[in-house]
Amino acid sequence: INRELGLYGGQLLEKKQLMVASKLDSVERERLNAVEQFCANQGLQLLKISGVTGEGLKELRWAMRNTLEEVVSESGSLGRDV
């Protein structure tokens, strides 16, 4: 995904990102472990969610809110920087 964002341009790679693994209720454990390891190696927080069970959705909403608050705090508005 980041490669595609870089190809698109517009400084998208410099914007804040949230890493989210979905379908937590049905994902193979090995696959989830690989994603967790990748994020750990990259220093990224991984949010794990399930739309079916609702697991992790509250945490995702808070992470989204906090990220938006950081953007507003840094730039003074949401503007086109989001």
PDB file of N, CA and C in Angstrom:
ATOM      1  N   ILE A   1       0.834  -1.191   0.000  1.00  0.00           N
ATOM      2  CA  ILE A   1       0.000   0.000   0.000  1.00  0.00           C
ATOM      3  C   ILE A   1       0.871   1.244   0.000  1.00  0.00           C
ATOM      4  N   ASN A   2       1.916   1.243   0.827  1.00  0.00           N
ATOM      5  CA  ASN A   2       2.776   2.427   0.881  1.00  0.00           C
ATOM      6  C   ASN A   2       3.485   2.663  -0.443  1.00  0.00           C
ATOM      7  N   ARG A   3       3.841   1.607  -1.154  1.00  0.00           N
ATOM      8  CA  ARG A   3       4.461   1.785  -2.467  1.00  0.00           C
ATOM      9  C   ARG A   3       3.493   2.504  -3.403  1.00  0.00           C
ATOM     10  N   GLU A   4       2.228   2.090  -3.388  1.00  0.00           N
ATOM     11  CA  GLU A   4       1.228   2.740  -4.236  1.00  0.00           C
ATOM     12  C   GLU A   4       1.010   4.192  -3.837  1.00  0.00           C
ATOM     13  N   LEU A   5       1.001   4.461  -2.528  1.00  0.00           N
ATOM     14  CA  LEU A   5       0.861   5.842  -2.072  1.00  0.00           C
ATOM     15  C   LEU A   5       2.029   6.695  -2.554  1.00  0.00           C
ATOM     16  N   GLY A   6       3.230   6.117  -2.505  1.00  0.00           N
ATOM     17  CA  GLY A   6       4.414   6.833  -2.977  1.00  0.00           C
ATOM     18  C   GLY A   6       4.351   7.116  -4.463  1.00  0.00           C
ATOM     19  N   LEU A   7       3.839   6.165  -5.227  1.00  0.00           N
ATOM     20  CA  LEU A   7       3.713   6.359  -6.672  1.00  0.00           C
ATOM     21  C   LEU A   7       2.684   7.430  -7.000  1.00  0.00           C
ATOM     22  N   TYR A   8       1.647   7.517  -6.187  1.00  0.00           N
ATOM     23  CA  TYR A   8       0.605   8.512  -6.410  1.00  0.00           C
ATOM     24  C   TYR A   8       1.138   9.914  -6.159  1.00  0.00           C
ATOM     25  N   GLY A   9       2.031  10.026  -5.204  1.00  0.00           N
ATOM     26  CA  GLY A   9       2.642  11.330  -4.919  1.00  0.00           C
ATOM     27  C   GLY A   9       1.824  12.144  -3.949  1.00  0.00           C
ATOM     28  N   GLY A  10       2.004  13.433  -4.017  1.00  0.00           N
ATOM     29  CA  GLY A  10       1.275  14.351  -3.150  1.00  0.00           C
ATOM     30  C   GLY A  10       1.643  14.223  -1.689  1.00  0.00           C
ATOM     31  N   GLN A  11       2.831  13.726  -1.416  1.00  0.00           N
ATOM     32  CA  GLN A  11       3.338  13.602  -0.054  1.00  0.00           C
ATOM     33  C   GLN A  11       2.450  12.723   0.833  1.00  0.00           C
ATOM     34  N   LEU A  12       1.761  11.763   0.235  1.00  0.00           N
ATOM     35  CA  LEU A  12       0.879  10.894   1.005  1.00  0.00           C
ATOM     36  C   LEU A  12       1.627  10.059   2.027  1.00  0.00           C
ATOM     37  N   LEU A  13       2.860   9.680   1.723  1.00  0.00           N
ATOM     38  CA  LEU A  13       3.617   8.863   2.665  1.00  0.00           C
ATOM     39  C   LEU A  13       4.005   9.626   3.921  1.00  0.00           C
ATOM     40  N   GLU A  14       3.964  10.948   3.868  1.00  0.00           N
ATOM     41  CA  GLU A  14       4.315  11.760   5.022  1.00  0.00           C
ATOM     42  C   GLU A  14       3.141  11.958   5.973  1.00  0.00           C
ATOM     43  N   LYS A  15       1.957  11.558   5.551  1.00  0.00           N
ATOM     44  CA  LYS A  15       0.766  11.741   6.374  1.00  0.00           C
ATOM     45  C   LYS A  15       0.677  10.636   7.425  1.00  0.00           C
ATOM     46  N   LYS A  16      -0.017  10.925   8.497  1.00  0.00           N
ATOM     47  CA  LYS A  16      -0.203   9.951   9.566  1.00  0.00           C
ATOM     48  C   LYS A  16      -0.991   8.754   9.029  1.00  0.00           C
ATOM     49  N   GLN A  17      -0.630   7.587   9.528  1.00  0.00           N
ATOM     50  CA  GLN A  17      -1.291   6.357   9.107  1.00  0.00           C
ATOM     51  C   GLN A  17      -1.676   5.525  10.319  1.00  0.00           C
ATOM     52  N   LEU A  18      -2.745   4.779  10.167  1.00  0.00           N
ATOM     53  CA  LEU A  18      -3.130   3.784  11.154  1.00  0.00           C
ATOM     54  C   LEU A  18      -3.069   2.427  10.462  1.00  0.00           C
ATOM     55  N   MET A  19      -2.409   1.488  11.091  1.00  0.00           N
ATOM     56  CA  MET A  19      -2.344   0.126  10.558  1.00  0.00           C
ATOM     57  C   MET A  19      -3.450  -0.676  11.224  1.00  0.00           C
ATOM     58  N   VAL A  20      -4.316  -1.252  10.398  1.00  0.00           N
ATOM     59  CA  VAL A  20      -5.467  -1.980  10.924  1.00  0.00           C
ATOM     60  C   VAL A  20      -5.541  -3.349  10.259  1.00  0.00           C
ATOM     61  N   ALA A  21      -5.622  -4.384  11.093  1.00  0.00           N
ATOM     62  CA  ALA A  21      -5.849  -5.747  10.601  1.00  0.00           C
ATOM     63  C   ALA A  21      -7.313  -6.070  10.885  1.00  0.00           C
ATOM     64  N   SER A  22      -8.047  -6.373   9.831  1.00  0.00           N
ATOM     65  CA  SER A  22      -9.473  -6.656   9.998  1.00  0.00           C
ATOM     66  C   SER A  22      -9.741  -8.160   9.884  1.00  0.00           C
ATOM     67  N   LYS A  23     -10.991  -8.515  10.072  1.00  0.00           N
ATOM     68  CA  LYS A  23     -11.441  -9.911  10.026  1.00  0.00           C
ATOM     69  C   LYS A  23     -10.734 -10.753  11.077  1.00  0.00           C
ATOM     70  N   LEU A  24     -10.506 -10.132  12.226  1.00  0.00           N
ATOM     71  CA  LEU A  24      -9.804 -10.791  13.317  1.00  0.00           C
ATOM     72  C   LEU A  24     -10.473 -12.103  13.716  1.00  0.00           C
ATOM     73  N   ASP A  25     -11.773 -12.159  13.513  1.00  0.00           N
ATOM     74  CA  ASP A  25     -12.521 -13.355  13.898  1.00  0.00           C
ATOM     75  C   ASP A  25     -12.256 -14.551  12.989  1.00  0.00           C
ATOM     76  N   SER A  26     -11.693 -14.314  11.796  1.00  0.00           N
ATOM     77  CA  SER A  26     -11.524 -15.424  10.860  1.00  0.00           C
ATOM     78  C   SER A  26     -10.126 -15.557  10.269  1.00  0.00           C
ATOM     79  N   VAL A  27      -9.204 -14.695  10.652  1.00  0.00           N
ATOM     80  CA  VAL A  27      -7.865 -14.719  10.069  1.00  0.00           C
ATOM     81  C   VAL A  27      -7.053 -15.883  10.634  1.00  0.00           C
ATOM     82  N   GLU A  28      -6.198 -16.432   9.794  1.00  0.00           N
ATOM     83  CA  GLU A  28      -5.298 -17.487  10.256  1.00  0.00           C
ATOM     84  C   GLU A  28      -4.262 -16.878  11.194  1.00  0.00           C
ATOM     85  N   ARG A  29      -3.979 -17.569  12.277  1.00  0.00           N
ATOM     86  CA  ARG A  29      -3.052 -17.048  13.294  1.00  0.00           C
ATOM     87  C   ARG A  29      -1.670 -16.766  12.709  1.00  0.00           C
ATOM     88  N   GLU A  30      -1.189 -17.627  11.814  1.00  0.00           N
ATOM     89  CA  GLU A  30       0.132 -17.424  11.203  1.00  0.00           C
ATOM     90  C   GLU A  30       0.179 -16.122  10.421  1.00  0.00           C
ATOM     91  N   ARG A  31      -0.889 -15.843   9.712  1.00  0.00           N
ATOM     92  CA  ARG A  31      -0.949 -14.615   8.914  1.00  0.00           C
ATOM     93  C   ARG A  31      -0.959 -13.379   9.815  1.00  0.00           C
ATOM     94  N   LEU A  32      -1.732 -13.445  10.891  1.00  0.00           N
ATOM     95  CA  LEU A  32      -1.781 -12.337  11.837  1.00  0.00           C
ATOM     96  C   LEU A  32      -0.426 -12.141  12.502  1.00  0.00           C
ATOM     97  N   ASN A  33       0.241 -13.240  12.853  1.00  0.00           N
ATOM     98  CA  ASN A  33       1.582 -13.148  13.439  1.00  0.00           C
ATOM     99  C   ASN A  33       2.546 -12.442  12.498  1.00  0.00           C
ATOM    100  N   ALA A  34       2.452 -12.732  11.205  1.00  0.00           N
ATOM    101  CA  ALA A  34       3.336 -12.102  10.222  1.00  0.00           C
ATOM    102  C   ALA A  34       3.090 -10.599  10.155  1.00  0.00           C
ATOM    103  N   VAL A  35       1.829 -10.197  10.184  1.00  0.00           N
ATOM    104  CA  VAL A  35       1.495  -8.770  10.153  1.00  0.00           C
ATOM    105  C   VAL A  35       1.967  -8.093  11.437  1.00  0.00           C
ATOM    106  N   GLU A  36       1.763  -8.761  12.565  1.00  0.00           N
ATOM    107  CA  GLU A  36       2.225  -8.200  13.839  1.00  0.00           C
ATOM    108  C   GLU A  36       3.743  -8.027  13.837  1.00  0.00           C
ATOM    109  N   GLN A  37       4.457  -9.001  13.308  1.00  0.00           N
ATOM    110  CA  GLN A  37       5.921  -8.928  13.262  1.00  0.00           C
ATOM    111  C   GLN A  37       6.373  -7.795  12.338  1.00  0.00           C
ATOM    112  N   PHE A  38       5.726  -7.664  11.181  1.00  0.00           N
ATOM    113  CA  PHE A  38       6.058  -6.579  10.252  1.00  0.00           C
ATOM    114  C   PHE A  38       5.886  -5.228  10.935  1.00  0.00           C
ATOM    115  N   CYS A  39       4.750  -5.036  11.586  1.00  0.00           N
ATOM    116  CA  CYS A  39       4.488  -3.757  12.247  1.00  0.00           C
ATOM    117  C   CYS A  39       5.495  -3.498  13.365  1.00  0.00           C
ATOM    118  N   ALA A  40       5.821  -4.524  14.121  1.00  0.00           N
ATOM    119  CA  ALA A  40       6.807  -4.372  15.195  1.00  0.00           C
ATOM    120  C   ALA A  40       8.158  -3.960  14.614  1.00  0.00           C
ATOM    121  N   ASN A  41       8.553  -4.586  13.512  1.00  0.00           N
ATOM    122  CA  ASN A  41       9.837  -4.256  12.873  1.00  0.00           C
ATOM    123  C   ASN A  41       9.859  -2.833  12.330  1.00  0.00           C
ATOM    124  N   GLN A  42       8.707  -2.341  11.928  1.00  0.00           N
ATOM    125  CA  GLN A  42       8.606  -0.996  11.364  1.00  0.00           C
ATOM    126  C   GLN A  42       8.308   0.059  12.431  1.00  0.00           C
ATOM    127  N   GLY A  43       8.087  -0.382  13.660  1.00  0.00           N
ATOM    128  CA  GLY A  43       7.749   0.557  14.732  1.00  0.00           C
ATOM    129  C   GLY A  43       6.348   1.109  14.610  1.00  0.00           C
ATOM    130  N   LEU A  44       5.446   0.321  14.046  1.00  0.00           N
ATOM    131  CA  LEU A  44       4.069   0.750  13.824  1.00  0.00           C
ATOM    132  C   LEU A  44       3.129   0.078  14.805  1.00  0.00           C
ATOM    133  N   GLN A  45       2.168   0.835  15.289  1.00  0.00           N
ATOM    134  CA  GLN A  45       1.124   0.257  16.127  1.00  0.00           C
ATOM    135  C   GLN A  45       0.131  -0.446  15.213  1.00  0.00           C
ATOM    136  N   LEU A  46      -0.280  -1.640  15.579  1.00  0.00           N
ATOM    137  CA  LEU A  46      -1.263  -2.389  14.806  1.00  0.00           C
ATOM    138  C   LEU A  46      -2.550  -2.480  15.598  1.00  0.00           C
ATOM    139  N   LEU A  47      -3.631  -2.028  14.990  1.00  0.00           N
ATOM    140  CA  LEU A  47      -4.951  -2.155  15.590  1.00  0.00           C
ATOM    141  C   LEU A  47      -5.623  -3.364  14.953  1.00  0.00           C
ATOM    142  N   LYS A  48      -6.158  -4.243  15.774  1.00  0.00           N
ATOM    143  CA  LYS A  48      -6.798  -5.465  15.270  1.00  0.00           C
ATOM    144  C   LYS A  48      -8.290  -5.375  15.533  1.00  0.00           C
ATOM    145  N   ILE A  49      -9.086  -5.573  14.480  1.00  0.00           N
ATOM    146  CA  ILE A  49     -10.531  -5.410  14.618  1.00  0.00           C
ATOM    147  C   ILE A  49     -11.296  -6.571  13.995  1.00  0.00           C
ATOM    148  N   SER A  50     -12.538  -6.695  14.444  1.00  0.00           N
ATOM    149  CA  SER A  50     -13.491  -7.623  13.842  1.00  0.00           C
ATOM    150  C   SER A  50     -14.821  -6.912  13.723  1.00  0.00           C
ATOM    151  N   GLY A  51     -15.292  -6.769  12.507  1.00  0.00           N
ATOM    152  CA  GLY A  51     -16.611  -6.183  12.304  1.00  0.00           C
ATOM    153  C   GLY A  51     -17.715  -7.113  12.783  1.00  0.00           C
ATOM    154  N   VAL A  52     -17.459  -8.411  12.756  1.00  0.00           N
ATOM    155  CA  VAL A  52     -18.456  -9.401  13.163  1.00  0.00           C
ATOM    156  C   VAL A  52     -18.662  -9.376  14.672  1.00  0.00           C
ATOM    157  N   THR A  53     -17.571  -9.415  15.420  1.00  0.00           N
ATOM    158  CA  THR A  53     -17.683  -9.469  16.884  1.00  0.00           C
ATOM    159  C   THR A  53     -17.605  -8.090  17.534  1.00  0.00           C
ATOM    160  N   GLY A  54     -17.113  -7.108  16.788  1.00  0.00           N
ATOM    161  CA  GLY A  54     -16.952  -5.757  17.335  1.00  0.00           C
ATOM    162  C   GLY A  54     -15.645  -5.571  18.079  1.00  0.00           C
ATOM    163  N   GLU A  55     -14.851  -6.627  18.166  1.00  0.00           N
ATOM    164  CA  GLU A  55     -13.573  -6.547  18.880  1.00  0.00           C
ATOM    165  C   GLU A  55     -12.661  -5.495  18.258  1.00  0.00           C
ATOM    166  N   GLY A  56     -12.110  -4.632  19.080  1.00  0.00           N
ATOM    167  CA  GLY A  56     -11.153  -3.635  18.641  1.00  0.00           C
ATOM    168  C   GLY A  56     -11.740  -2.379  18.016  1.00  0.00           C
ATOM    169  N   LEU A  57     -13.052  -2.341  17.807  1.00  0.00           N
ATOM    170  CA  LEU A  57     -13.640  -1.175  17.140  1.00  0.00           C
ATOM    171  C   LEU A  57     -13.582   0.078  18.008  1.00  0.00           C
ATOM    172  N   LYS A  58     -13.773  -0.089  19.307  1.00  0.00           N
ATOM    173  CA  LYS A  58     -13.689   1.063  20.207  1.00  0.00           C
ATOM    174  C   LYS A  58     -12.278   1.647  20.166  1.00  0.00           C
ATOM    175  N   GLU A  59     -11.281   0.773  20.200  1.00  0.00           N
ATOM    176  CA  GLU A  59      -9.888   1.216  20.156  1.00  0.00           C
ATOM    177  C   GLU A  59      -9.580   1.909  18.829  1.00  0.00           C
ATOM    178  N   LEU A  60     -10.151   1.400  17.739  1.00  0.00           N
ATOM    179  CA  LEU A  60      -9.949   2.029  16.429  1.00  0.00           C
ATOM    180  C   LEU A  60     -10.550   3.422  16.399  1.00  0.00           C
ATOM    181  N   ARG A  61     -11.751   3.561  16.919  1.00  0.00           N
ATOM    182  CA  ARG A  61     -12.389   4.890  16.949  1.00  0.00           C
ATOM    183  C   ARG A  61     -11.538   5.874  17.745  1.00  0.00           C
ATOM    184  N   TRP A  62     -11.008   5.440  18.891  1.00  0.00           N
ATOM    185  CA  TRP A  62     -10.163   6.325  19.695  1.00  0.00           C
ATOM    186  C   TRP A  62      -8.873   6.674  18.959  1.00  0.00           C
ATOM    187  N   ALA A  63      -8.290   5.693  18.299  1.00  0.00           N
ATOM    188  CA  ALA A  63      -7.052   5.954  17.550  1.00  0.00           C
ATOM    189  C   ALA A  63      -7.311   6.946  16.420  1.00  0.00           C
ATOM    190  N   MET A  64      -8.452   6.803  15.743  1.00  0.00           N
ATOM    191  CA  MET A  64      -8.798   7.746  14.673  1.00  0.00           C
ATOM    192  C   MET A  64      -8.990   9.146  15.241  1.00  0.00           C
ATOM    193  N   ARG A  65      -9.703   9.232  16.346  1.00  0.00           N
ATOM    194  CA  ARG A  65      -9.931  10.534  16.971  1.00  0.00           C
ATOM    195  C   ARG A  65      -8.611  11.172  17.390  1.00  0.00           C
ATOM    196  N   ASN A  66      -7.759  10.402  18.061  1.00  0.00           N
ATOM    197  CA  ASN A  66      -6.473  10.934  18.511  1.00  0.00           C
ATOM    198  C   ASN A  66      -5.608  11.384  17.346  1.00  0.00           C
ATOM    199  N   THR A  67      -5.626  10.607  16.261  1.00  0.00           N
ATOM    200  CA  THR A  67      -4.841  10.974  15.084  1.00  0.00           C
ATOM    201  C   THR A  67      -5.349  12.276  14.479  1.00  0.00           C
ATOM    202  N   LEU A  68      -6.660  12.418  14.370  1.00  0.00           N
ATOM    203  CA  LEU A  68      -7.222  13.669  13.840  1.00  0.00           C
ATOM    204  C   LEU A  68      -6.887  14.852  14.749  1.00  0.00           C
ATOM    205  N   GLU A  69      -6.955  14.633  16.045  1.00  0.00           N
ATOM    206  CA  GLU A  69      -6.602  15.713  16.978  1.00  0.00           C
ATOM    207  C   GLU A  69      -5.143  16.121  16.814  1.00  0.00           C
ATOM    208  N   GLU A  70      -4.259  15.151  16.590  1.00  0.00           N
ATOM    209  CA  GLU A  70      -2.844  15.462  16.359  1.00  0.00           C
ATOM    210  C   GLU A  70      -2.668  16.292  15.090  1.00  0.00           C
ATOM    211  N   VAL A  71      -3.380  15.921  14.035  1.00  0.00           N
ATOM    212  CA  VAL A  71      -3.277  16.645  12.766  1.00  0.00           C
ATOM    213  C   VAL A  71      -3.742  18.084  12.951  1.00  0.00           C
ATOM    214  N   VAL A  72      -4.874  18.251  13.621  1.00  0.00           N
ATOM    215  CA  VAL A  72      -5.392  19.602  13.853  1.00  0.00           C
ATOM    216  C   VAL A  72      -4.426  20.392  14.722  1.00  0.00           C
ATOM    217  N   SER A  73      -3.883  19.766  15.742  1.00  0.00           N
ATOM    218  CA  SER A  73      -2.945  20.442  16.633  1.00  0.00           C
ATOM    219  C   SER A  73      -1.687  20.895  15.887  1.00  0.00           C
ATOM    220  N   GLU A  74      -1.208  20.043  14.995  1.00  0.00           N
ATOM    221  CA  GLU A  74       0.016  20.366  14.257  1.00  0.00           C
ATOM    222  C   GLU A  74      -0.209  21.388  13.143  1.00  0.00           C
ATOM    223  N   SER A  75      -1.364  21.315  12.493  1.00  0.00           N
ATOM    224  CA  SER A  75      -1.579  22.169  11.329  1.00  0.00           C
ATOM    225  C   SER A  75      -2.537  23.329  11.590  1.00  0.00           C
ATOM    226  N   GLY A  76      -3.302  23.263  12.659  1.00  0.00           N
ATOM    227  CA  GLY A  76      -4.266  24.326  12.949  1.00  0.00           C
ATOM    228  C   GLY A  76      -5.632  24.085  12.334  1.00  0.00           C
ATOM    229  N   SER A  77      -5.752  23.114  11.438  1.00  0.00           N
ATOM    230  CA  SER A  77      -7.051  22.781  10.831  1.00  0.00           C
ATOM    231  C   SER A  77      -6.946  21.431  10.146  1.00  0.00           C
ATOM    232  N   LEU A  78      -8.088  20.908   9.760  1.00  0.00           N
ATOM    233  CA  LEU A  78      -8.070  19.663   8.976  1.00  0.00           C
ATOM    234  C   LEU A  78      -7.696  19.961   7.534  1.00  0.00           C
ATOM    235  N   GLY A  79      -8.207  21.027   7.006  1.00  0.00           N
ATOM    236  CA  GLY A  79      -7.869  21.467   5.653  1.00  0.00           C
ATOM    237  C   GLY A  79      -7.612  20.339   4.686  1.00  0.00           C
ATOM    238  N   ARG A  80      -6.644  20.505   3.817  1.00  0.00           N
ATOM    239  CA  ARG A  80      -6.295  19.488   2.827  1.00  0.00           C
ATOM    240  C   ARG A  80      -5.156  18.604   3.317  1.00  0.00           C
ATOM    241  N   ASP A  81      -4.710  18.808   4.550  1.00  0.00           N
ATOM    242  CA  ASP A  81      -3.572  18.048   5.074  1.00  0.00           C
ATOM    243  C   ASP A  81      -3.958  16.673   5.590  1.00  0.00           C
ATOM    244  N   VAL A  82      -5.220  16.348   5.627  1.00  0.00           N
ATOM    245  CA  VAL A  82      -5.659  15.052   6.157  1.00  0.00           C
ATOM    246  C   VAL A  82      -5.673  14.033   5.045  1.00  0.00           C
TER     247      VAL A  82
END
